[in-house]
Amino acid sequence: MPSDRRIVLSSDHAAIALRQAIARHIGAQGWEVVDLGPTTPESTHYPAHGEAAARAVAAGDCALGIILCGTGQGIMMAANKIRGIRCGVCADPFSARMIRQHNDANMLALGARVVGEGLALDIVDAFLNAAFEGGRHAIRVDMISALES
Ligand code: RB5
């Protein structure tokens, strides 16, 4: 049974430093971080990194995921192609809290060329400290899931 405090991180080359800062930040909070890299700055392809992290979440190996590229948009699009993944790009803490509370997001995407480190860490904290509210929102999330079949 995977821990509900186990979280996967991945990025492309555009977001290595921010991904590593997030890993340190949430590791210090007690999260078990599975960092899929990359660690070297060669140009790479965000769909592969989004897929790898999304598969770890979809398989239940990690409870949540945080993925990054230059804008957050491309890697989010890739992750959302994996069945069971609900990933949103956020550039503010309010949206990050709401995608957990209302959309039951299991992944957060960030753009390293959009947000600075301080704001990114606030966004991450808002995401991780929020919980799905269920109720009427569960009906809507179930409707999203139904679109996968
Ligand atoms: C890489 O240059 C860039 O396209 C990528 O990091 C991301 O922003 C794509 O959505």
Short mmCIF file of C-alpha atoms and ligand atoms in Angstrom, two decimals:
data_model
loop_
_atom_site.label_atom_id
_atom_site.label_comp_id
_atom_site.label_asym_id
_atom_site.label_seq_id
_atom_site.Cartn_x
_atom_site.Cartn_y
_atom_site.Cartn_z
CA MET A 1 0.00 0.00 0.00
CA PRO A 2 1.68 3.26 -1.08
CA SER A 3 1.94 6.05 1.46
CA ASP A 4 -0.45 8.97 1.08
CA ARG A 5 2.62 11.13 1.74
CA ARG A 6 4.50 9.80 -1.29
CA ILE A 7 4.73 12.27 -4.17
CA VAL A 8 6.35 12.09 -7.58
CA LEU A 9 8.14 15.02 -9.22
CA SER A 10 9.35 15.37 -12.79
CA SER A 11 10.18 18.15 -15.23
CA ASP A 12 11.83 18.91 -18.50
CA HIS A 13 15.13 20.79 -18.85
CA ALA A 14 13.43 24.18 -18.38
CA ALA A 15 12.49 23.52 -14.77
CA ILE A 16 15.27 21.52 -13.14
CA ALA A 17 16.26 24.11 -10.54
CA LEU A 18 12.66 24.83 -9.51
CA ARG A 19 11.84 21.12 -9.34
CA GLN A 20 14.81 20.54 -7.06
CA ALA A 21 13.80 23.48 -4.85
CA ILE A 22 10.32 21.99 -4.53
CA ALA A 23 11.80 18.60 -3.68
CA ARG A 24 13.81 20.14 -0.85
CA HIS A 25 10.82 22.17 0.37
CA ILE A 26 8.37 19.32 0.57
CA GLY A 27 10.98 16.80 1.71
CA ALA A 28 11.52 19.05 4.74
CA GLN A 29 7.76 18.82 5.38
CA GLY A 30 7.96 15.03 5.61
CA TRP A 31 6.82 14.12 2.11
CA GLU A 32 8.47 11.06 0.62
CA VAL A 33 9.69 12.47 -2.70
CA VAL A 34 10.17 10.33 -5.78
CA ASP A 35 12.14 12.62 -8.10
CA LEU A 36 12.22 11.28 -11.64
CA GLY A 37 14.59 14.00 -12.86
CA PRO A 38 16.18 14.97 -15.13
CA THR A 39 19.28 16.28 -13.40
CA THR A 40 21.33 17.48 -16.37
CA PRO A 41 20.40 20.46 -18.55
CA GLU A 42 20.31 18.89 -22.01
CA SER A 43 17.16 19.71 -23.96
CA THR A 44 14.57 17.01 -23.42
CA HIS A 45 10.91 16.31 -24.22
CA TYR A 46 8.24 17.26 -21.70
CA PRO A 47 5.64 14.64 -22.81
CA ALA A 48 7.89 11.80 -21.68
CA HIS A 49 8.41 13.37 -18.26
CA GLY A 50 4.74 14.13 -17.83
CA GLU A 51 3.85 10.58 -18.77
CA ALA A 52 6.34 9.04 -16.35
CA ALA A 53 5.04 10.98 -13.37
CA ALA A 54 1.42 10.49 -14.37
CA ARG A 55 1.87 6.73 -14.63
CA ALA A 56 3.32 6.65 -11.10
CA VAL A 57 0.19 8.40 -9.81
CA ALA A 58 -2.26 6.44 -11.96
CA ALA A 59 -0.70 3.16 -10.82
CA GLY A 60 -1.08 4.15 -7.18
CA ASP A 61 2.66 4.16 -6.53
CA CYS A 62 2.43 7.84 -5.55
CA ALA A 63 -0.55 9.66 -4.09
CA LEU A 64 0.16 12.94 -5.87
CA GLY A 65 2.45 14.42 -8.49
CA ILE A 66 4.03 17.77 -9.29
CA ILE A 67 5.32 18.31 -12.81
CA LEU A 68 7.05 21.26 -14.39
CA CYS A 69 8.14 22.60 -17.74
CA GLY A 70 8.69 26.13 -19.04
CA THR A 71 5.03 27.07 -18.93
CA GLY A 72 3.58 24.02 -17.21
CA GLN A 73 1.16 23.70 -20.11
CA GLY A 74 2.77 21.05 -22.26
CA ILE A 75 3.61 18.68 -19.45
CA MET A 76 0.08 19.12 -18.04
CA MET A 77 -1.43 18.21 -21.40
CA ALA A 78 0.66 15.05 -21.56
CA ALA A 79 -0.16 13.99 -17.99
CA ASN A 80 -3.89 14.45 -18.55
CA LYS A 81 -3.78 11.87 -21.36
CA ILE A 82 -3.17 9.16 -18.75
CA ARG A 83 -6.37 7.57 -17.44
CA GLY A 84 -7.19 8.66 -13.91
CA ILE A 85 -5.06 11.79 -13.95
CA ARG A 86 -6.52 15.20 -13.16
CA CYS A 87 -3.79 17.79 -13.51
CA GLY A 88 -4.08 21.58 -13.55
CA VAL A 89 -1.53 24.29 -14.26
CA CYS A 90 -1.48 26.90 -11.52
CA ALA A 91 0.22 30.27 -11.24
CA ASP A 92 -1.52 31.30 -8.01
CA PRO A 93 -2.24 29.60 -4.65
CA PHE A 94 -6.02 30.07 -4.88
CA SER A 95 -6.26 27.97 -8.03
CA ALA A 96 -3.94 25.36 -6.53
CA ARG A 97 -6.20 25.02 -3.49
CA MET A 98 -9.34 24.88 -5.60
CA ILE A 99 -8.13 22.16 -7.94
CA ARG A 100 -7.80 19.92 -4.87
CA GLN A 101 -11.01 21.02 -3.13
CA HIS A 102 -13.33 21.02 -6.15
CA ASN A 103 -11.64 19.02 -8.92
CA ASP A 104 -9.86 16.38 -6.84
CA ALA A 105 -6.70 17.05 -8.83
CA ASN A 106 -4.02 14.47 -8.23
CA MET A 107 -1.32 16.37 -10.07
CA LEU A 108 -0.15 19.98 -10.15
CA ALA A 109 1.73 21.52 -13.07
CA LEU A 110 3.92 24.60 -12.75
CA GLY A 111 5.68 26.80 -15.28
CA ALA A 112 9.25 27.56 -14.27
CA ARG A 113 9.34 30.45 -16.75
CA VAL A 114 6.09 31.83 -15.33
CA VAL A 115 6.44 31.78 -11.55
CA GLY A 116 9.43 32.49 -9.35
CA GLU A 117 10.54 30.13 -6.63
CA GLY A 118 8.80 31.89 -3.74
CA LEU A 119 5.43 31.93 -5.47
CA ALA A 120 5.90 28.36 -6.69
CA LEU A 121 6.48 27.12 -3.15
CA ASP A 122 3.33 28.94 -1.96
CA ILE A 123 1.39 27.29 -4.80
CA VAL A 124 2.76 23.89 -3.85
CA ASP A 125 1.82 24.41 -0.18
CA ALA A 126 -1.71 25.47 -1.15
CA PHE A 127 -2.09 22.35 -3.28
CA LEU A 128 -0.72 19.94 -0.70
CA ASN A 129 -2.61 21.39 2.27
CA ALA A 130 -6.04 21.28 0.61
CA ALA A 131 -8.40 18.30 0.51
CA PHE A 132 -11.20 17.25 -1.82
CA GLU A 133 -14.58 18.38 -0.50
CA GLY A 134 -16.66 15.65 -2.17
CA GLY A 135 -20.42 16.21 -2.23
CA ARG A 136 -21.63 17.98 -5.36
CA HIS A 137 -18.04 18.13 -6.58
CA ALA A 138 -17.81 14.33 -6.61
CA ILE A 139 -20.64 14.17 -9.14
CA ARG A 140 -18.69 16.47 -11.46
CA VAL A 141 -15.39 14.68 -11.00
CA ASP A 142 -17.19 11.41 -11.78
CA MET A 143 -18.43 13.07 -14.99
CA ILE A 144 -14.84 13.89 -15.92
CA SER A 145 -13.84 10.27 -15.29
CA ALA A 146 -16.74 9.06 -17.44
CA LEU A 147 -15.23 10.93 -20.38
CA GLU A 148 -12.34 8.48 -20.28
CA SER A 149 -14.49 5.54 -21.32
C1 RB5 B 1 10.74 24.02 -23.76
O1 RB5 B 1 11.40 25.01 -24.47
C2 RB5 B 1 9.29 24.41 -23.55
O2 RB5 B 1 8.60 24.34 -24.75
C3 RB5 B 1 8.66 23.54 -22.49
O3 RB5 B 1 9.39 23.64 -21.31
C4 RB5 B 1 7.23 23.87 -22.10
O4 RB5 B 1 7.08 25.23 -21.82
C5 RB5 B 1 6.17 23.36 -22.98
O5 RB5 B 1 4.96 23.46 -22.69
#
